[in-house]
Coordinates of C-alpha atoms in Angstrom, one line a residue:
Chain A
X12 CA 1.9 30.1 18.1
X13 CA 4.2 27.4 19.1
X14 CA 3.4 23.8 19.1
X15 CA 4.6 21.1 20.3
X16 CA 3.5 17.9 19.5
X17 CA 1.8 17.5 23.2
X18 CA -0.8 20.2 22.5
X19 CA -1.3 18.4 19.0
X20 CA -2.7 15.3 20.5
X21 CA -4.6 17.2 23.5
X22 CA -6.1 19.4 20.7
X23 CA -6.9 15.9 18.4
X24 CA -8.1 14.2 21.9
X25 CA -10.2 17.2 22.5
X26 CA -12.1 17.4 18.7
X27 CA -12.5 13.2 18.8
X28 CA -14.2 14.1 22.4
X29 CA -16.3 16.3 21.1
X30 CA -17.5 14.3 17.8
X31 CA -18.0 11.1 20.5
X32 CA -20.9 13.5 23.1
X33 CA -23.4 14.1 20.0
X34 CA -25.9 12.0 20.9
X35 CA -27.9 10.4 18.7
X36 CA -31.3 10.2 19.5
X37 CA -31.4 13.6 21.1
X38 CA -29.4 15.9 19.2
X39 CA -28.7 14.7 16.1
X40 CA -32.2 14.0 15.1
X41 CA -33.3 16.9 16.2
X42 CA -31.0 18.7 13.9
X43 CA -31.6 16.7 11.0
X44 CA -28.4 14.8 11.5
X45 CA -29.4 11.5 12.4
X46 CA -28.1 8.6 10.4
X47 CA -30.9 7.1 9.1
X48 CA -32.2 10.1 7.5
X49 CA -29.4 10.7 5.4
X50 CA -29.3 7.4 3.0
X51 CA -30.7 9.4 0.2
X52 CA -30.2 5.7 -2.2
X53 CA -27.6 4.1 -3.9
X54 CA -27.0 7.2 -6.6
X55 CA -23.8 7.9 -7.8
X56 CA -22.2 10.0 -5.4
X57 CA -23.2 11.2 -1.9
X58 CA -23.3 15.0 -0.7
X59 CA -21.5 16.3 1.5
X60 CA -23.9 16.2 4.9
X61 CA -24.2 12.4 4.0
X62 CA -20.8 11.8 4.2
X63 CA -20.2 14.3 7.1
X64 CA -23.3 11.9 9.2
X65 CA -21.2 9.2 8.2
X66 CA -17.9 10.0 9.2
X67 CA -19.6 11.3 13.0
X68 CA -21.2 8.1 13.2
X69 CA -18.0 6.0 12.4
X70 CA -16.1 8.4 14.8
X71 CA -18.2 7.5 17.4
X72 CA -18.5 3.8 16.8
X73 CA -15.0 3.0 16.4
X74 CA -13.5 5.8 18.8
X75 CA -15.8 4.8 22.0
X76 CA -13.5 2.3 23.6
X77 CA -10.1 3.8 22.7
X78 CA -11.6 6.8 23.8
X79 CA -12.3 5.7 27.5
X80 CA -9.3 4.3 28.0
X81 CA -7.1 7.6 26.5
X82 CA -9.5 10.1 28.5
X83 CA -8.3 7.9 32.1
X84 CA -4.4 8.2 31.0
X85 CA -4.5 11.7 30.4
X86 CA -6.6 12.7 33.4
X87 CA -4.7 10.3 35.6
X88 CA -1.1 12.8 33.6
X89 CA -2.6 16.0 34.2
X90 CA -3.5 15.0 37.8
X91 CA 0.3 13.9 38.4
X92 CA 2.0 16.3 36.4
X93 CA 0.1 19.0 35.5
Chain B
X7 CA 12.4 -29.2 43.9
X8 CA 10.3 -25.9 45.6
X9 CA 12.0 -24.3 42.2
X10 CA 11.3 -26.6 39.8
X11 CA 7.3 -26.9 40.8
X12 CA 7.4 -23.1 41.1
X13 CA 8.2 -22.9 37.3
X14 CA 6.0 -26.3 36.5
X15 CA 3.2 -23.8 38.1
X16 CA 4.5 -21.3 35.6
X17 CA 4.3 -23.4 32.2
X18 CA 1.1 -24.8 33.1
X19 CA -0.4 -21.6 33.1
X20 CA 1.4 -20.8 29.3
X21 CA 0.7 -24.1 28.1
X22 CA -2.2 -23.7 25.7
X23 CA -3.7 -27.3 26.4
X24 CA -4.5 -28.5 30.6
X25 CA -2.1 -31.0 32.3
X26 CA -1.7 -30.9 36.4
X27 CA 1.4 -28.9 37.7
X28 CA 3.4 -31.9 39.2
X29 CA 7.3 -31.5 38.4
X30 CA 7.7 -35.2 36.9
X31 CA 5.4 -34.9 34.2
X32 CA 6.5 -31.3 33.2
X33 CA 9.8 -32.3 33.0
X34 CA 9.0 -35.2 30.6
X35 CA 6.9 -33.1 28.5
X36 CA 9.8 -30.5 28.1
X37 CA 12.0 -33.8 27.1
X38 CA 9.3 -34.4 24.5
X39 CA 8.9 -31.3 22.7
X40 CA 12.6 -31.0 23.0
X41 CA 12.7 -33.1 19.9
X42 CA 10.8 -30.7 17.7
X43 CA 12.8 -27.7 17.0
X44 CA 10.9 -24.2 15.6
X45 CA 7.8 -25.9 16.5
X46 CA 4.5 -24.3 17.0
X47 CA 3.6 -24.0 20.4
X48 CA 2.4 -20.4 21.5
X49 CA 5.7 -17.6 22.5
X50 CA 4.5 -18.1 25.8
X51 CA 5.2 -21.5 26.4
X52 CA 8.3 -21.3 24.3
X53 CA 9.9 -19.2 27.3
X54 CA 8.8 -21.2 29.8
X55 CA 10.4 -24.1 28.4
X56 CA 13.5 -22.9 27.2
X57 CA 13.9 -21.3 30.9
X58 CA 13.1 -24.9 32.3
X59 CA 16.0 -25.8 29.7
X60 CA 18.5 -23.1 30.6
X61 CA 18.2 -24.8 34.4
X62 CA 18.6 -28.3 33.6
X63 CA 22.4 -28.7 31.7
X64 CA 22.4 -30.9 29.1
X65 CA 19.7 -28.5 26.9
X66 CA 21.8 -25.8 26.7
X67 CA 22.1 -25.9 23.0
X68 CA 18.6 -27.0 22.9
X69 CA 18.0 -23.5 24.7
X70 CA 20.2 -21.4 22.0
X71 CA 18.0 -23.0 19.4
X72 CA 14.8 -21.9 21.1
X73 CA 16.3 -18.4 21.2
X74 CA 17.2 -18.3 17.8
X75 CA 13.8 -19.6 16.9
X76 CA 12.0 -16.7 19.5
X77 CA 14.3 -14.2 17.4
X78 CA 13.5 -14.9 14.3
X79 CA 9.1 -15.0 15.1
X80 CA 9.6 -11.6 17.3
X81 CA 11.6 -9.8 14.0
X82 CA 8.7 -11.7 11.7
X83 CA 5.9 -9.9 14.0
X84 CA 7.4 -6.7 14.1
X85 CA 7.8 -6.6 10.2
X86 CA 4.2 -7.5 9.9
X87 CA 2.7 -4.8 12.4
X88 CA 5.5 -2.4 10.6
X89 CA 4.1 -3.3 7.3
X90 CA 0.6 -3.3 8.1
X91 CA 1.2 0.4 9.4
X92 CA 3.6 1.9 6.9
X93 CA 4.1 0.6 3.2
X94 CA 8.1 0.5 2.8
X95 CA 7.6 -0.5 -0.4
X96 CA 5.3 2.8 -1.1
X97 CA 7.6 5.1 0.5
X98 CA 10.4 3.8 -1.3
X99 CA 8.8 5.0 -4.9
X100 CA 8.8 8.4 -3.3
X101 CA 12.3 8.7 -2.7
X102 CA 14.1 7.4 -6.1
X103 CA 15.2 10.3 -7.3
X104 CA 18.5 11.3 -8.6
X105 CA 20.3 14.7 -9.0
X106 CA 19.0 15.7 -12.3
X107 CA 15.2 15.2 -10.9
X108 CA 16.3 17.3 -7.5
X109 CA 17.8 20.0 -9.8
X110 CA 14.8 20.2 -12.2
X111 CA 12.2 20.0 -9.2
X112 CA 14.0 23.1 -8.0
X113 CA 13.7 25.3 -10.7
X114 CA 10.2 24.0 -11.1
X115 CA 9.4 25.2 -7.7
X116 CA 11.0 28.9 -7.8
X117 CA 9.7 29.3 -12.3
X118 CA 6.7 26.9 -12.8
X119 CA 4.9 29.4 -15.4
X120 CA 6.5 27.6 -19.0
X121 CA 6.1 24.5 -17.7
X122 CA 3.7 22.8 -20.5
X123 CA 3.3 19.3 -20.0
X124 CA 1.8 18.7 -16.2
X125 CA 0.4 15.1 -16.5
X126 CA 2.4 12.6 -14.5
X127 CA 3.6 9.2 -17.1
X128 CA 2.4 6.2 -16.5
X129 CA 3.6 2.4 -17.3
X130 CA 1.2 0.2 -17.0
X131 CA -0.7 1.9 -14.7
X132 CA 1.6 2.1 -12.1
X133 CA 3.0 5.6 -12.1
X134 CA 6.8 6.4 -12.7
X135 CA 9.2 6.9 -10.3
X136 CA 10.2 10.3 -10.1
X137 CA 13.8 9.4 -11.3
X138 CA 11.9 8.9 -14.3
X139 CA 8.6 11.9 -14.4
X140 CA 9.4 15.1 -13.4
X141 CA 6.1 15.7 -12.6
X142 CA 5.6 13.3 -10.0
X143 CA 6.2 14.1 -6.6
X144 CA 8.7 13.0 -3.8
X145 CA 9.7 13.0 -0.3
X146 CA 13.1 13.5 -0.5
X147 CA 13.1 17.4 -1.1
X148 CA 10.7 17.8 1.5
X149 CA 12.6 16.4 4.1
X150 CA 15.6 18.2 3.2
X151 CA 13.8 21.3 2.6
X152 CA 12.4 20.4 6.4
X153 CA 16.1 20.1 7.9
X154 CA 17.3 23.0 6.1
X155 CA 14.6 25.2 7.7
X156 CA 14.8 23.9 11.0
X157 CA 19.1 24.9 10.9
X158 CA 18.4 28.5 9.2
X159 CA 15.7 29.4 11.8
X160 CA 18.6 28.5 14.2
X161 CA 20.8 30.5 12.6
X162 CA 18.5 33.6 11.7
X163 CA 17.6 33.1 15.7
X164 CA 21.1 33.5 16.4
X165 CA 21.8 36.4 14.4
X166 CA 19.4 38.2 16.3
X167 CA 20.8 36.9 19.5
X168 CA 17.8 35.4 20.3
X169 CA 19.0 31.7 20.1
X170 CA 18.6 28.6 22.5
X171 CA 18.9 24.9 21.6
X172 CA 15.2 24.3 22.8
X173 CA 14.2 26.7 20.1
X174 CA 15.2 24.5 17.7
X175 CA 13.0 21.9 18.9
X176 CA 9.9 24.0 18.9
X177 CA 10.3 25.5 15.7
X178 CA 10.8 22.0 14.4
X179 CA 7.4 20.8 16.3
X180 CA 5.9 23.8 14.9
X181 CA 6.2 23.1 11.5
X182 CA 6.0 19.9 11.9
X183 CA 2.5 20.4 13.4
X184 CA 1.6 22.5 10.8
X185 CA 1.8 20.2 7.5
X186 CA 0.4 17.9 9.6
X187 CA -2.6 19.7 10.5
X188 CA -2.6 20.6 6.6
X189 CA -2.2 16.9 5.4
X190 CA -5.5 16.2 7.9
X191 CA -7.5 19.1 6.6
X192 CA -6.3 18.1 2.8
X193 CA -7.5 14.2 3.7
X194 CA -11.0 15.7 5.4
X195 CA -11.9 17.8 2.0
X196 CA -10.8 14.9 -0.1
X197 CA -13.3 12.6 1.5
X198 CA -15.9 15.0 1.8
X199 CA -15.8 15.9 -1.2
X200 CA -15.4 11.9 -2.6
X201 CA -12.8 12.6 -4.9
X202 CA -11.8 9.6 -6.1
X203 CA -7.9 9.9 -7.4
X204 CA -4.7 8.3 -6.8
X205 CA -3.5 11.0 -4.3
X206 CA -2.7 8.8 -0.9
X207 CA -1.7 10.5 2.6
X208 CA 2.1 10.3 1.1
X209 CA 1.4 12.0 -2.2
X210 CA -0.3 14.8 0.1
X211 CA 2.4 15.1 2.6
X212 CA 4.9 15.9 -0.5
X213 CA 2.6 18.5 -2.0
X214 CA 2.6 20.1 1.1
X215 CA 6.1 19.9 1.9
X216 CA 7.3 21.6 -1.1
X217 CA 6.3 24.8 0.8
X218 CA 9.7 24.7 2.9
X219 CA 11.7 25.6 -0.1
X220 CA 9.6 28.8 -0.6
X221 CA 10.3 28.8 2.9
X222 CA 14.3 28.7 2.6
X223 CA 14.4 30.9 -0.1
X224 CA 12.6 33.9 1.9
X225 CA 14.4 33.5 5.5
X226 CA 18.1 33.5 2.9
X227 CA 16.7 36.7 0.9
X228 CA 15.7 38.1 4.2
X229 CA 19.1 37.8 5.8
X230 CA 20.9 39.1 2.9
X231 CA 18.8 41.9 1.5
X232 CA 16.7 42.7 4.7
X233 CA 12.8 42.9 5.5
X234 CA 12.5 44.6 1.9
X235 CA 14.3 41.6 0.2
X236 CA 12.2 39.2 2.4
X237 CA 9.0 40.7 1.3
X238 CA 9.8 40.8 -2.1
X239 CA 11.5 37.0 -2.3
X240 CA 8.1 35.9 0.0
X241 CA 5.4 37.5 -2.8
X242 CA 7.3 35.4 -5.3
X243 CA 7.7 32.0 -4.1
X244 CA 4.0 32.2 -2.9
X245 CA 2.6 33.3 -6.4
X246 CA 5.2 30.8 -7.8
X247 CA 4.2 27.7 -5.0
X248 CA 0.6 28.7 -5.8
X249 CA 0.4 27.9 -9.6
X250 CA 2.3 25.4 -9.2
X251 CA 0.2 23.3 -6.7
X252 CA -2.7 24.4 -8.2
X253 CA -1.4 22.8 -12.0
X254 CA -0.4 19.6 -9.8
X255 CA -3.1 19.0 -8.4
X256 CA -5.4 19.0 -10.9
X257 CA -4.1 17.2 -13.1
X258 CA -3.4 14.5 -10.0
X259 CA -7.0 14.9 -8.7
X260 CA -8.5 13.3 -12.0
X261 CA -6.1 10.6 -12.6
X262 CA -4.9 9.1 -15.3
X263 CA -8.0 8.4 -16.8
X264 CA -9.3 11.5 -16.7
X265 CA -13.0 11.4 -16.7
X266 CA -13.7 14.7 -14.4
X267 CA -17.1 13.4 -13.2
X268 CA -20.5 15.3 -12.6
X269 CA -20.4 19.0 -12.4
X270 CA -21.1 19.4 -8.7
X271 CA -17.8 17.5 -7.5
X272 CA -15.4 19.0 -10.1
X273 CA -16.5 22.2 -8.2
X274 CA -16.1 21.0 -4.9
X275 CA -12.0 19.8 -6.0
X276 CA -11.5 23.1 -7.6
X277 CA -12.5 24.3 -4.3
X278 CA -10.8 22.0 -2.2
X279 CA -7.6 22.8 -4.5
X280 CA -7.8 27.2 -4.4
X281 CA -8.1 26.5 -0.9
X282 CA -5.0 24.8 -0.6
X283 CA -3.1 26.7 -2.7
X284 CA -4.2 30.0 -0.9
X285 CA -3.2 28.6 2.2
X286 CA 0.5 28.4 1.5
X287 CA 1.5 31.6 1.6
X288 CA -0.3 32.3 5.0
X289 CA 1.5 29.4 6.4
X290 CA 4.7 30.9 4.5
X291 CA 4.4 34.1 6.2
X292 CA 3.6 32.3 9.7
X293 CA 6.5 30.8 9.9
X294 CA 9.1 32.3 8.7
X295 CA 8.4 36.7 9.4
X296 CA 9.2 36.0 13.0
X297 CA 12.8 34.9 12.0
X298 CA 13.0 38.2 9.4
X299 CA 12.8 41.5 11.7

């Protein structure tokens, strides 16, 4: 497998896509995921699925803008140069 | 005159307070802050006016002092968003070593199995330089240990006649790509996981860069004794790389005050730390058996 660092950032654009389209209210609830059924009080030290429902939610909060505007460069790149 | 109300158009719209466009008055102004050298209008306004100056004669000297002045606030900016990004003062610590530390690390790396004393010294809480701990890691063999690999795949390429100068690049992006992609897994367990130590993205990227002199050491073996030599130099380094990343980093992972915490998350780092180590010699193998056939 040889990368370069072009597929590295298509792969990393790719996953951050894919953590932004879980929706909230339809999937992740659904699946037990939703972020306000994970605050399990202030104990010592959360599990793991808490901190997992936490990094998805920050993902998607802090990634939605950067996101759209890194999506329209690279479709407006692949549709020039392939 | 078109000229001058062309630019008077263009400071109005820097200029960070109102005040009409007619030429007169902007050229009065510009006399005005003329007086004020470094002052602390916005960048933006600074150009305008010191192109106004660089037109009118007698402020050329005036103009050279804005220049200067522009100079001096771009370099400050640049060292801010540099220093907000990357710590120079952080990656300095991990590249004080001397030849004695270089030449200890080494042997550390191929023979880490009498090694008896793996906590890393502290002074005062700040931890030693490695000049000073040999247990503490550094940045300076990995990027050798980086270089070196990226010129013996060329040359093992080349002895099997199978060399191009974009091969060079690839290989480097590949392995390049690869501790990266281990540093961001590394990072994900450690936060999942909430292991609170010292270990920061830098004192990950040299745990994982060690694996380049394993690396070296089984492409040299492999060109001088052949595949047999290779396999044989390759089962070594990896059982040698794994205890000793495995001893590193759990004596790193609890810090220097080692409390261990509750049961649960000592489990999850021993985890997170087997894992690691067991994935060095797969990415060993990956990246080097193409260049021993």
């Amino acid at each position: 497998m040889a990368f370069t660092l072009y597929s590295l950032l298509q792969a990393a654009l790719l996953c951050v896509n894919a953590i932004a389209v879980l929706h909230e209210e339809r999937f992740l609830k659904n699946i037990g995921w939703g972020t306000d059924q994970g605050i399990g009080g202030f104990g010592e030290e959360p599990g793991i699925k808490s901190q997992l429902m936490n990094l998805v939610r920050s993902v998607r909060t802090v990634m939605r803008v950067p996101l759209i505007i890194v999506n329209s460069i690279t479709i407006v790149l692949l549709l020039l140069f392939g | 005159m078109a000229y001058h109300s062309g630019y008077g158009a263009h400071g109005s719209k820097h200029r960070t307070r109102a005040a009409p466009d007619s030429p007169p008055l902007f050229d009065d102004t510009s006399g005005g802050y003329s007086s004020q050298p470094g002052g602390y209008l916005a960048p933006g306004a600074d150009v305008a006016f010191s192109v106004n100056h660089l037109l009118g004669d007698p402020m050329a000297n005036m103009a050279m002092a804005y220049g200067s002045s522009i100079a001096s606030q771009g370099k400050d900016i640049v060292h801010k968003e540099l220093h907000r990004f990357v710590s120079v003062n952080k990656l300095k610590y991990f590249f004080a070593v001397d030849t004695a530390y270089v030449a200890k690390k080494l042997g550390l790396l191929v023979f880490p199995y009498t090694h008896q004393n793996w906590k890393m010294q502290y002074s005062h809480d700040v931890p030693l330089p490695p000049r000073k701990d040999l247990n503490a890691p550094d940045l300076y063999i990995p990027t050798m240990a980086f270089i070196t690999y990226v010129l013996l795949a060329g040359t093992a390429l080349g002895i099997q006649k199978r060399f191009s100068p974009e091969v060079l690049g690839l290989c480097a992006s590949t392995a390049l790509v690869w501790m990266l992609m281990e540093v961001l897994a590394l990072l994900l367990g450690l936060y999942l996981a909430t292991v609170r130590s010292e270990l920061s993205t830098f004192h990950l990227l040299a745990y994982s860069g060690y694996k380049y002199v394993g690396m070296i050491l089984s492409v040299i073996t492999g060109l001088l004794f052949g595949s047999d030599g290779y396999y044989v130099a390759l089962a070594w380094t990896s059982s040698a790389l794994m205890y000793f990343i495995v001893r590193s980093l759990r004596t790193a992972a609890l810090g220097p005050d080692s409390m261990g915490g509750p049961a649960p998350q000592q489990r999850l780092q021993l985890y997170l730390t087997l894992g690691a180590a067991a994935f060095q010699p797969l990415i060993i193998y990956w990246l080097t058996f193409h260049l021993v056939r």
